[in-house]
Coordinates of C-alpha atoms in Angstrom, one line a residue:
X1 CA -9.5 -4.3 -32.6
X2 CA -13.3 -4.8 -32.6
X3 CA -15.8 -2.4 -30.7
X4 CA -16.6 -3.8 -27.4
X5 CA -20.7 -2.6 -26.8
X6 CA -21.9 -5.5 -26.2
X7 CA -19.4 -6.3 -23.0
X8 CA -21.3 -7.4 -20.2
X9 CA -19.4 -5.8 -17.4
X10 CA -19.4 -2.4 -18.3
X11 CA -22.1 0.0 -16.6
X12 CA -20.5 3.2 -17.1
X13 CA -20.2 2.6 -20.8
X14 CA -16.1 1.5 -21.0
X15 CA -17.8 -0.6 -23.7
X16 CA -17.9 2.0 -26.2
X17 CA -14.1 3.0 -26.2
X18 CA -12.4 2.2 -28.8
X19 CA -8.5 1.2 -29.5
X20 CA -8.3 4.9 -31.0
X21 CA -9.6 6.6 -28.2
X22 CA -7.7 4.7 -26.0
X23 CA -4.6 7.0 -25.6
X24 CA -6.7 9.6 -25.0
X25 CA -8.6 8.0 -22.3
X26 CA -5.3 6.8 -20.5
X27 CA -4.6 10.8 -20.3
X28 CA -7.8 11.7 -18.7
X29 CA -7.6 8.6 -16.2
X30 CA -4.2 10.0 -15.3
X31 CA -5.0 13.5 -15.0
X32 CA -8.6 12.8 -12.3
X33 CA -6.1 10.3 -10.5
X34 CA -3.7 13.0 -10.0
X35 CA -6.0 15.4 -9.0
X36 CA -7.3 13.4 -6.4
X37 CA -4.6 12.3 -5.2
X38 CA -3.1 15.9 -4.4
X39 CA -6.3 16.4 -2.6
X40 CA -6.3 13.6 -0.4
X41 CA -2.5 14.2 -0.1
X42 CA -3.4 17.5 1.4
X43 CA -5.8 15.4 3.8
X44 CA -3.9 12.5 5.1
X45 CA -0.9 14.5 6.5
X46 CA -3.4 16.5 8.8
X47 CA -3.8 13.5 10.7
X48 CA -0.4 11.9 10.6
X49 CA 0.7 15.9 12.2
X50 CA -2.2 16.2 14.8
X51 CA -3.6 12.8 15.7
X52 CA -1.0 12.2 18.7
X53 CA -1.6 16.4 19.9
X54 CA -5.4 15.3 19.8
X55 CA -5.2 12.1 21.6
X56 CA -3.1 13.7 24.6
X57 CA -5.8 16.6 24.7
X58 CA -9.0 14.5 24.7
X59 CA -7.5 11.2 26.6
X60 CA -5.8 13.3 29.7
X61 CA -2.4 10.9 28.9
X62 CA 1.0 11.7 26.9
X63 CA 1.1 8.1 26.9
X64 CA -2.1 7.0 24.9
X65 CA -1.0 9.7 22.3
X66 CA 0.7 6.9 20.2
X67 CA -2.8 5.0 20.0
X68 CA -4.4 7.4 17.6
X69 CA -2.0 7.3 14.4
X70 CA -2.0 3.3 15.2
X71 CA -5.9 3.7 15.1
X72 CA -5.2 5.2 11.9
X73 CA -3.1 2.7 10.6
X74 CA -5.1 0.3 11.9
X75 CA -8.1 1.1 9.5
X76 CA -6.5 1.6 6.6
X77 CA -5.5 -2.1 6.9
X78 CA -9.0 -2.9 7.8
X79 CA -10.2 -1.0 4.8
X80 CA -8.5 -2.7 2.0
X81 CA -9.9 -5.7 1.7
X82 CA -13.6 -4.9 2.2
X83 CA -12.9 -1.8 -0.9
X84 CA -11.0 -4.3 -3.0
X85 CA -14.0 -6.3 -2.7
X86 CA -16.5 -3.2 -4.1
X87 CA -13.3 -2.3 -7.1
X88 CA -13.8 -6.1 -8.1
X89 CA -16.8 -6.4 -8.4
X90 CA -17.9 -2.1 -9.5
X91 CA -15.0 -1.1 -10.7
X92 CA -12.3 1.6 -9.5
X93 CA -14.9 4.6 -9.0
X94 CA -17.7 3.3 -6.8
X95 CA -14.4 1.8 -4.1
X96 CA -12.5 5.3 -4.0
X97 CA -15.7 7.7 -3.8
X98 CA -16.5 5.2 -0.7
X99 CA -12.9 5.2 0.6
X100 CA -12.7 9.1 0.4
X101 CA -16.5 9.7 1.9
X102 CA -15.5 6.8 4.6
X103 CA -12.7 9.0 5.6
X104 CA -14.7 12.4 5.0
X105 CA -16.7 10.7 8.1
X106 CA -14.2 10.2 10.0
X107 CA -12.2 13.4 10.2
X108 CA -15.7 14.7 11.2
X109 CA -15.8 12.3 14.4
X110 CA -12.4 13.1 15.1
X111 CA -13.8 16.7 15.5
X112 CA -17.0 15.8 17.3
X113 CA -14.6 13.6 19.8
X114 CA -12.7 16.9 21.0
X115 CA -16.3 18.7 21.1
X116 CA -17.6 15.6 23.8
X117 CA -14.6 14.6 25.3
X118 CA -14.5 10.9 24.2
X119 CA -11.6 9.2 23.3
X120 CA -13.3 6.2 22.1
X121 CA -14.7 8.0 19.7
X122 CA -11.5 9.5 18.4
X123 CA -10.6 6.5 17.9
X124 CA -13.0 5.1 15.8
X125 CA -12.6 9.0 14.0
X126 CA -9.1 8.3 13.4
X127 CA -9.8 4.4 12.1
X128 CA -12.3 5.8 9.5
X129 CA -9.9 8.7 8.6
X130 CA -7.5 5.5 7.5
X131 CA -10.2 5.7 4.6
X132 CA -8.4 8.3 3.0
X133 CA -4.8 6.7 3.2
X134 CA -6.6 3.5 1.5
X135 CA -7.6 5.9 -1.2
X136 CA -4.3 7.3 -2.0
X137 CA -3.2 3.5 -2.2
X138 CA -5.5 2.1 -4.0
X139 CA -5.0 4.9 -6.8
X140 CA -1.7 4.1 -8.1
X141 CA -3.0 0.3 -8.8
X142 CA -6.2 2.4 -10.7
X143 CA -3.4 4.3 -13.2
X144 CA -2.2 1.4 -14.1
X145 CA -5.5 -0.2 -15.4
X146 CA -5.7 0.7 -19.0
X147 CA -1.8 1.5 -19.7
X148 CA 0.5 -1.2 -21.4
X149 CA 2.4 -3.4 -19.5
X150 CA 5.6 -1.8 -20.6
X151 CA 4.5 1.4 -19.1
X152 CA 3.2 0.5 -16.0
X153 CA 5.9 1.5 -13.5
X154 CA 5.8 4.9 -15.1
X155 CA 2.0 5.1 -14.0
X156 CA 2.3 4.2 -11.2
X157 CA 4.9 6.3 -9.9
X158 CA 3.4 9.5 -11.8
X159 CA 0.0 8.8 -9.2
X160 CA 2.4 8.5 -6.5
X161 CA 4.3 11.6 -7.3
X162 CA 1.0 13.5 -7.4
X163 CA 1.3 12.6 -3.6
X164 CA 4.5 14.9 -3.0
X165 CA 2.3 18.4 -3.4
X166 CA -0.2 17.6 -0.6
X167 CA 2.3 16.1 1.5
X168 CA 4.4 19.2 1.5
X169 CA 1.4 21.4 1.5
X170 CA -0.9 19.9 3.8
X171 CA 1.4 20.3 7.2
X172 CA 1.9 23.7 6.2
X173 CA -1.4 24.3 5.9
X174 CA -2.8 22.8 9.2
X175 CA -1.5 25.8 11.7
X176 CA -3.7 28.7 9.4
X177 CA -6.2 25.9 8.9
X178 CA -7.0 26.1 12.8
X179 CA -6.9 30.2 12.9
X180 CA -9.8 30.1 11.4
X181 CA -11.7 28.3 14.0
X182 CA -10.1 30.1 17.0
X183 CA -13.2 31.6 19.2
X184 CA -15.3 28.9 18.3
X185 CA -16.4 25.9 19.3
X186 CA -14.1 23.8 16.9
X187 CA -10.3 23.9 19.1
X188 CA -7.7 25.1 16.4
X189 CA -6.0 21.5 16.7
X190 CA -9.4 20.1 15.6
X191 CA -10.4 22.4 13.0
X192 CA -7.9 21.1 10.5
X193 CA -9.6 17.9 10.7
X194 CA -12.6 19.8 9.9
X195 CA -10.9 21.0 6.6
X196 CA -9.5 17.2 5.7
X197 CA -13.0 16.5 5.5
X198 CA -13.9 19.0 2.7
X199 CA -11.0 17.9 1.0
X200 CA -12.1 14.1 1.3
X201 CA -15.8 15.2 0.2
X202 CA -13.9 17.0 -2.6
X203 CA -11.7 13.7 -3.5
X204 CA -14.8 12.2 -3.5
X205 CA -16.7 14.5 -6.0
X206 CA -13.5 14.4 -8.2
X207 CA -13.5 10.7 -8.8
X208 CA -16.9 10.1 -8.9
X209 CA -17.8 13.1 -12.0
X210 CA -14.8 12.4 -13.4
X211 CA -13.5 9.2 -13.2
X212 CA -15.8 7.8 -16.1
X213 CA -15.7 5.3 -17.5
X214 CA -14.2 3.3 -15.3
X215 CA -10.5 2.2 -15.9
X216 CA -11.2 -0.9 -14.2
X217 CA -14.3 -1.9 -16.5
X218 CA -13.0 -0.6 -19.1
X219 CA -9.8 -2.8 -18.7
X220 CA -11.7 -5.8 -18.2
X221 CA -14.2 -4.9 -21.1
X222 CA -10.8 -4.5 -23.8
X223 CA -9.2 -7.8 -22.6
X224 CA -9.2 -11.0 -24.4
X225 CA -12.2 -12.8 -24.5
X226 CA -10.7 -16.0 -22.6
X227 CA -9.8 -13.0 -19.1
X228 CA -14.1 -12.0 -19.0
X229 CA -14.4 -14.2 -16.5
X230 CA -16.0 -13.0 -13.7
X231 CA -15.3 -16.8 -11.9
X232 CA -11.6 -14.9 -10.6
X233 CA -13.2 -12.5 -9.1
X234 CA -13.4 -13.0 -6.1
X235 CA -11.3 -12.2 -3.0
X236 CA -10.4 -16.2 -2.5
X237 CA -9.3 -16.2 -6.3
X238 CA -7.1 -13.2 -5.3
X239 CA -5.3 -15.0 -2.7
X240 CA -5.2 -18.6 -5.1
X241 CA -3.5 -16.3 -7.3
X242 CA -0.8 -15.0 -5.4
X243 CA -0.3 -18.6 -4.5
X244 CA 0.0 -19.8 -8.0
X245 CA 2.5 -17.1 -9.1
X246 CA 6.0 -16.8 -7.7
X247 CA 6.6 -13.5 -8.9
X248 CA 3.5 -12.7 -7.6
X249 CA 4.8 -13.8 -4.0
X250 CA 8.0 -12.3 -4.7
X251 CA 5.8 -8.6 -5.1
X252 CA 3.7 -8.9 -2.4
X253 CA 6.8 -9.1 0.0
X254 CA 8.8 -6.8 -2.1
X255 CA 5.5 -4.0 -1.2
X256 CA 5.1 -5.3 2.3
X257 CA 9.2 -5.6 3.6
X258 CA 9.9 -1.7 2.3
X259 CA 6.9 -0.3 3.3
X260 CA 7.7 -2.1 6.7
X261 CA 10.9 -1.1 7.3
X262 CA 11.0 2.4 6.1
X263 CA 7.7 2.8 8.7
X264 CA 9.9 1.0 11.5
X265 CA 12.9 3.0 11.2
X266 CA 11.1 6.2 10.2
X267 CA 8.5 6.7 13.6
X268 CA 11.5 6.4 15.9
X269 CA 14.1 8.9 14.2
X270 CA 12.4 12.2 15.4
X271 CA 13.2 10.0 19.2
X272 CA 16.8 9.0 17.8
X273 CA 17.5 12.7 16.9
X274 CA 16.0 14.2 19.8
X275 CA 18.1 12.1 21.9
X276 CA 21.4 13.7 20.6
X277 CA 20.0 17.1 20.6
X278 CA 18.5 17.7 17.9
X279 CA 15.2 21.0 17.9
X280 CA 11.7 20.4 16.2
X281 CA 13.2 22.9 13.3
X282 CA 15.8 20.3 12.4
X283 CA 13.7 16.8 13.4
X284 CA 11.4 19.0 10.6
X285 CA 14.0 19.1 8.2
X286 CA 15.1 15.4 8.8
X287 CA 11.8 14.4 7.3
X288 CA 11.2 16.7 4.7
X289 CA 14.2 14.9 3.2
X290 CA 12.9 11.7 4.3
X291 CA 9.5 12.6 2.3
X292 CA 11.1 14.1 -1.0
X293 CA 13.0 10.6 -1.2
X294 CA 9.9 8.7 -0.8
X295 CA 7.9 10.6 -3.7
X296 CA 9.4 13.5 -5.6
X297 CA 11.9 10.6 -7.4
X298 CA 9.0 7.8 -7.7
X299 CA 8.9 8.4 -11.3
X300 CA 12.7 7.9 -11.6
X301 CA 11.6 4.5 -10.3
X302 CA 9.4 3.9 -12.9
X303 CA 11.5 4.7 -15.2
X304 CA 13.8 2.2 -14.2
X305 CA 11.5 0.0 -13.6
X306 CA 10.0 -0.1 -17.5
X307 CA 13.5 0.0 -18.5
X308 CA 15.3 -2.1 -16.9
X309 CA 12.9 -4.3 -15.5
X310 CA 11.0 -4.8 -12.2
X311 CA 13.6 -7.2 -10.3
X312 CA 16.6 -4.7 -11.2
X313 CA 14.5 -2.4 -9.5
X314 CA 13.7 -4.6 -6.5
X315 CA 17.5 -5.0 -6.2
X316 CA 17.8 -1.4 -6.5
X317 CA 15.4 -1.6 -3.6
X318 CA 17.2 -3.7 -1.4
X319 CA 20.7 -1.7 -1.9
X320 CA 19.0 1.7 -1.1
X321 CA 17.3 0.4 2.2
X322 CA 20.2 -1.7 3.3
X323 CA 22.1 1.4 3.2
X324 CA 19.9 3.8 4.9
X325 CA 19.2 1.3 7.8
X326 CA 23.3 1.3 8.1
X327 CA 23.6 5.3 7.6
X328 CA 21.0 5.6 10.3
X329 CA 22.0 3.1 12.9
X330 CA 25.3 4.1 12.9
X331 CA 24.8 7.8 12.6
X332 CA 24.8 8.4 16.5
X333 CA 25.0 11.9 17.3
X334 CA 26.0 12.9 13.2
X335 CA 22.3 14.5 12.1
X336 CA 24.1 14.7 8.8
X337 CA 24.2 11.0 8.7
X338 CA 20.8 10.2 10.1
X339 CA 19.1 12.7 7.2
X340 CA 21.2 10.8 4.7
X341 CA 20.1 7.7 5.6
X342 CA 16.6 9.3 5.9
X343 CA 16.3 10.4 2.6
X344 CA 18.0 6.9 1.4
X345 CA 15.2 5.0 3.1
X346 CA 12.7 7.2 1.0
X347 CA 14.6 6.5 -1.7
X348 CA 14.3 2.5 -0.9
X349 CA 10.5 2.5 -0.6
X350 CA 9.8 4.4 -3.5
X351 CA 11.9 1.9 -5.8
X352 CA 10.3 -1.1 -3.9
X353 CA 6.6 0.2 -4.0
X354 CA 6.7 1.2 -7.9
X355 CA 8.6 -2.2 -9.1
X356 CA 6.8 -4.1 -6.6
X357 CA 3.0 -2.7 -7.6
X358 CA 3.9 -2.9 -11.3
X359 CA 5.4 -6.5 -11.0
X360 CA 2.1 -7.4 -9.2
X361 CA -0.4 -6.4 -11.4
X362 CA 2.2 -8.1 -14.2
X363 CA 1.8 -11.5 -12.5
X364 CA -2.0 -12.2 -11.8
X365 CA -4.4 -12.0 -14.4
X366 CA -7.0 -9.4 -15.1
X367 CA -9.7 -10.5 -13.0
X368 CA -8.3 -11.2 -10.2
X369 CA -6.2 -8.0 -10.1
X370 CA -8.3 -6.0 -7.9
X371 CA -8.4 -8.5 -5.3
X372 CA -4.9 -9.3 -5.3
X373 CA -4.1 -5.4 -5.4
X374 CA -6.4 -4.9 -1.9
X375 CA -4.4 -8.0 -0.6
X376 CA -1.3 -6.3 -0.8
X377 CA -2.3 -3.7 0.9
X378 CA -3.6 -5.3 3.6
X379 CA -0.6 -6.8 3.8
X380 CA 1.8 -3.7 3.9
X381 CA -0.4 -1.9 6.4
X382 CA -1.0 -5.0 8.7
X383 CA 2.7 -5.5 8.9
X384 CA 4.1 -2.0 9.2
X385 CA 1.2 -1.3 11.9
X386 CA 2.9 -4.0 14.1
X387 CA 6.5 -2.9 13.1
X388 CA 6.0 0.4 14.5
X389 CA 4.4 -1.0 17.5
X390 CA 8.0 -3.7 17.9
X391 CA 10.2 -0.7 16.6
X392 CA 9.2 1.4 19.6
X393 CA 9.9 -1.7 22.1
X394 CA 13.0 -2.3 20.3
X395 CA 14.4 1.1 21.1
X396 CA 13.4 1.0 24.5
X397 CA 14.8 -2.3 25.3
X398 CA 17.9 -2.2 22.9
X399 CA 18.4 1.0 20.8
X400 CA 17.9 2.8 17.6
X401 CA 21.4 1.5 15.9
X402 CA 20.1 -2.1 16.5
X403 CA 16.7 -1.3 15.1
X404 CA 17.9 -0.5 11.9
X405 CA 19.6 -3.6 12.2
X406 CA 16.9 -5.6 12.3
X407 CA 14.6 -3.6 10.1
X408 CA 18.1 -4.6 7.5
X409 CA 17.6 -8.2 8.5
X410 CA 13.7 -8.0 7.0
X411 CA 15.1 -7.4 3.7
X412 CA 17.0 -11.3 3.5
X413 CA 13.6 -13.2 2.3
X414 CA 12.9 -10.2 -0.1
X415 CA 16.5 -10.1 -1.6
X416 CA 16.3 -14.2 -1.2
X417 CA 13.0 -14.5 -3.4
X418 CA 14.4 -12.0 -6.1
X419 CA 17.3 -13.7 -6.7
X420 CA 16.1 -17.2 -6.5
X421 CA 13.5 -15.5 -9.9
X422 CA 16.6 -13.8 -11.1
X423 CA 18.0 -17.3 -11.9
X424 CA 15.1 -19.4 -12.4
X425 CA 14.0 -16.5 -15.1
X426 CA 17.7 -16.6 -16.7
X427 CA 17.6 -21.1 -16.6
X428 CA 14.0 -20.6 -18.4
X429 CA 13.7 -20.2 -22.2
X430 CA 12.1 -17.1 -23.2
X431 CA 8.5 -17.1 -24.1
X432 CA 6.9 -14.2 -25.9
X433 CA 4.7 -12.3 -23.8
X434 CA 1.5 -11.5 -24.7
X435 CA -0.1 -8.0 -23.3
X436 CA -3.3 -7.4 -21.5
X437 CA -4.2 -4.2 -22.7
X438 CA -4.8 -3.2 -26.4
X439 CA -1.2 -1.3 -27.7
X440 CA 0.6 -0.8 -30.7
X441 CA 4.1 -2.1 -29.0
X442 CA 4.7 -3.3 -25.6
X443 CA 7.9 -3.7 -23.5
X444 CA 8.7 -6.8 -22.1
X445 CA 7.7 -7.9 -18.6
X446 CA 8.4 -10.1 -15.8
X447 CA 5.6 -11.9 -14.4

């Protein structure tokens, strides 16, 4: 492979890597990614934990507490597309040192909303703390820059694994967090907030030293010559490229469907479980499980996903989350059952975001992968924002057993898409595939 110092898109200096130092390179990228990543894991859980406490406190109102995680939610959507926009045209670092300072900013208005009194302002604290979610995201797509297609999955799912230590430690962490700010003006529900910030401005620091070159560049900068152009670029080529790409489409809902009904099913089981008696200690437990099934087996995933191949893994998907929503919904007053099908639906997403990120990044090329990669999660977000929103009104109308139904009735177009490619892909004659990224041997895919 020739030196690439005279690419044009390469400010950091990607250019001068070199297929030798390559491997080595791919370890490094891995090791800051995972590094941040435990860092804003420790972050984001802070605010999934104390956002509704906050919101009743400052608003006056148990019944606007629900507005503050949405708020949340709501700005990681919002997020995505404007720092996919800043990775496709900078690169990976510059768009997660803004995600992580964006939500740096916002922890520290969440803070200054409980010093004032303004709601409003929480708000807006909480929608900029989304920032940090968007980060956390957007990294897994950033591992899997420079590795071989055949490898994928397995770097994606090692980023999101990273996720498992902060998630466990963070909420752990938030109640000796807040000691420290008892007597002063910071409340002790707020001072944690205080703390995600640092740990944001830390992210931040991370990436932005460390991160170098940039994967993204650097990816762009080792492709062929005939994927330099920067014509794809843009966030209207992203879309055109989902559109021109059935498995493409088929990964977008794949991400979007799991991530939307594990978040439906999910907010409304501590509700479920309190209903038939279940304490704080045990609801606790429930989701511990719940969490451990959604990262601490994600490389599993990827495994499986390399080695068997992303739709096997989409099916695996589909199975895992058709069983949890019936486990749950039919659990009743069994908490045995409900944390079964808990950890099941953890289980589910993690298979569908892993095969459904790598298949993604598979199925568009280079340039436009950035744009495509924000898309999808805009997508996700968007749609389990308002699926939380419905799963509430669906228990309150109906009940938890037929929410699960219906979050199992959102997997029919996602099972329906990967088998219609499952058999247009086995009535197809096999063409060769040619990688993307320099490597000595590369796995087959299936874009």
């Amino acid at each position: 492979m020739t030196n690439t110092s005279d690419a044009p898109d390469t400010p950091d200096g990607p250019g001068r890597v070199t297929a030798a130092e390559l491997p080595r390179l791919r370890r490094r990228t891995s090791a800051v990614l995972i590094a941040s990543q435990i860092l804003g894991g420790l972050g984001v859980p802070i605010g999934i934990a104390l956002a509704p406490v906050l919101a009743t406190e400052v608003s006056g109102s148990e019944a606007l507490s629900g507005l503050a995680p949405t708020a949340s939610v709501t700005g990681t959507a919002l997020l995505s597309l404007p720092l996919a926009a800043l990775m496709t045209s900078r690169g990976r670092r510059p768009g997660l040192v803004l995600a992580y300072l964006i939500g740096a900013l916002g922890a520290g208005l969440v803070v200054l909303s409980t010093l004032v009194e303004s709601f409003p302002l929480l708000l807006l604290g909480m929608a900029g703390f989304g920032a940090g979610s968007s980060a956390n995201l957007q990294a897994r797509f950033a591992a899997a820059d420079l590795v071989e297609p055949g490898r994928r999955g397995r770097a994606i799912s090692t980023v999101i694994w990273a996720t498992t230590i902060g998630s466990v430690l963070g909420p752990n962490i938030a109640a000796p967090v807040g000691q420290v700010f008892r007597g002063t003006a910071i409340s002790e529900k707020a001072g944690p907030f205080f703390f995600a910030a640092g740990i944001f401005l830390l992210a931040a620091v991370v990436v932005g030293v460390l991160l170098r070159p940039d994967p993204l560049l650097t990816a762009r900068a080792l492709a062929p010559q005939n994927d330099e152009s920067t014509s794809g670029r843009s966030l209207r080529s992203g879309i055109a490229a989902v559109r021109a790409s059935a498995p493409a489409r088929l990964a977008l809902v794949t991400v979007a469907v799991s991530h939307t009904a594990m978040v439906s099913i999910m907010v409304m089981t501590p509700v479920d479980l309190g209903h038939h008696g279940a304490g704080l200690q045990l609801i606790g437990l429930v989701i511990s499980g719940h969490i451990a099934g959604m990262y601490a087996f994600s490389p599993v995933m990827g495994w499986l996903s390399d080695r068997f191949g992303r739709l096997t893994v989409i099916g695996l998907a589909v199975g895992l989350l058709s069983c949890a929503a019936l486990l749950a919904g039919t659990a009743g007053p069994s908490h045995g059952r409900t944390a079964a099908g808990l950890f099941l639906l953890g289980l589910g997403w993690s298979a569908g975001l892993v095969a459904g990120s790598a298949l993604l990044t598979d199925s568009v090329p280079q340039p436009a992968r950035a744009a495509v990669q924000g898309l999808s999660d805009l997508t996700m977000n968007t749609a389990a924002g308002v699926g939380g929103v419905i799963a509430g009104v669906i228990v309150a109308r109906a009940s938890y057993g037929w929410l699960n139904a219906v979050a199992a009735c959102l997997l029919l177009p996602m099972a329906a898409l990967a088998l219609r490619r499952v058999l247009t892909r086995s009535a197809a004659p096999a063409v060769p595939a040619t990688p993307d990224t320099p490597t000595a041997a590369t796995a087959p895919t299936e874009p």
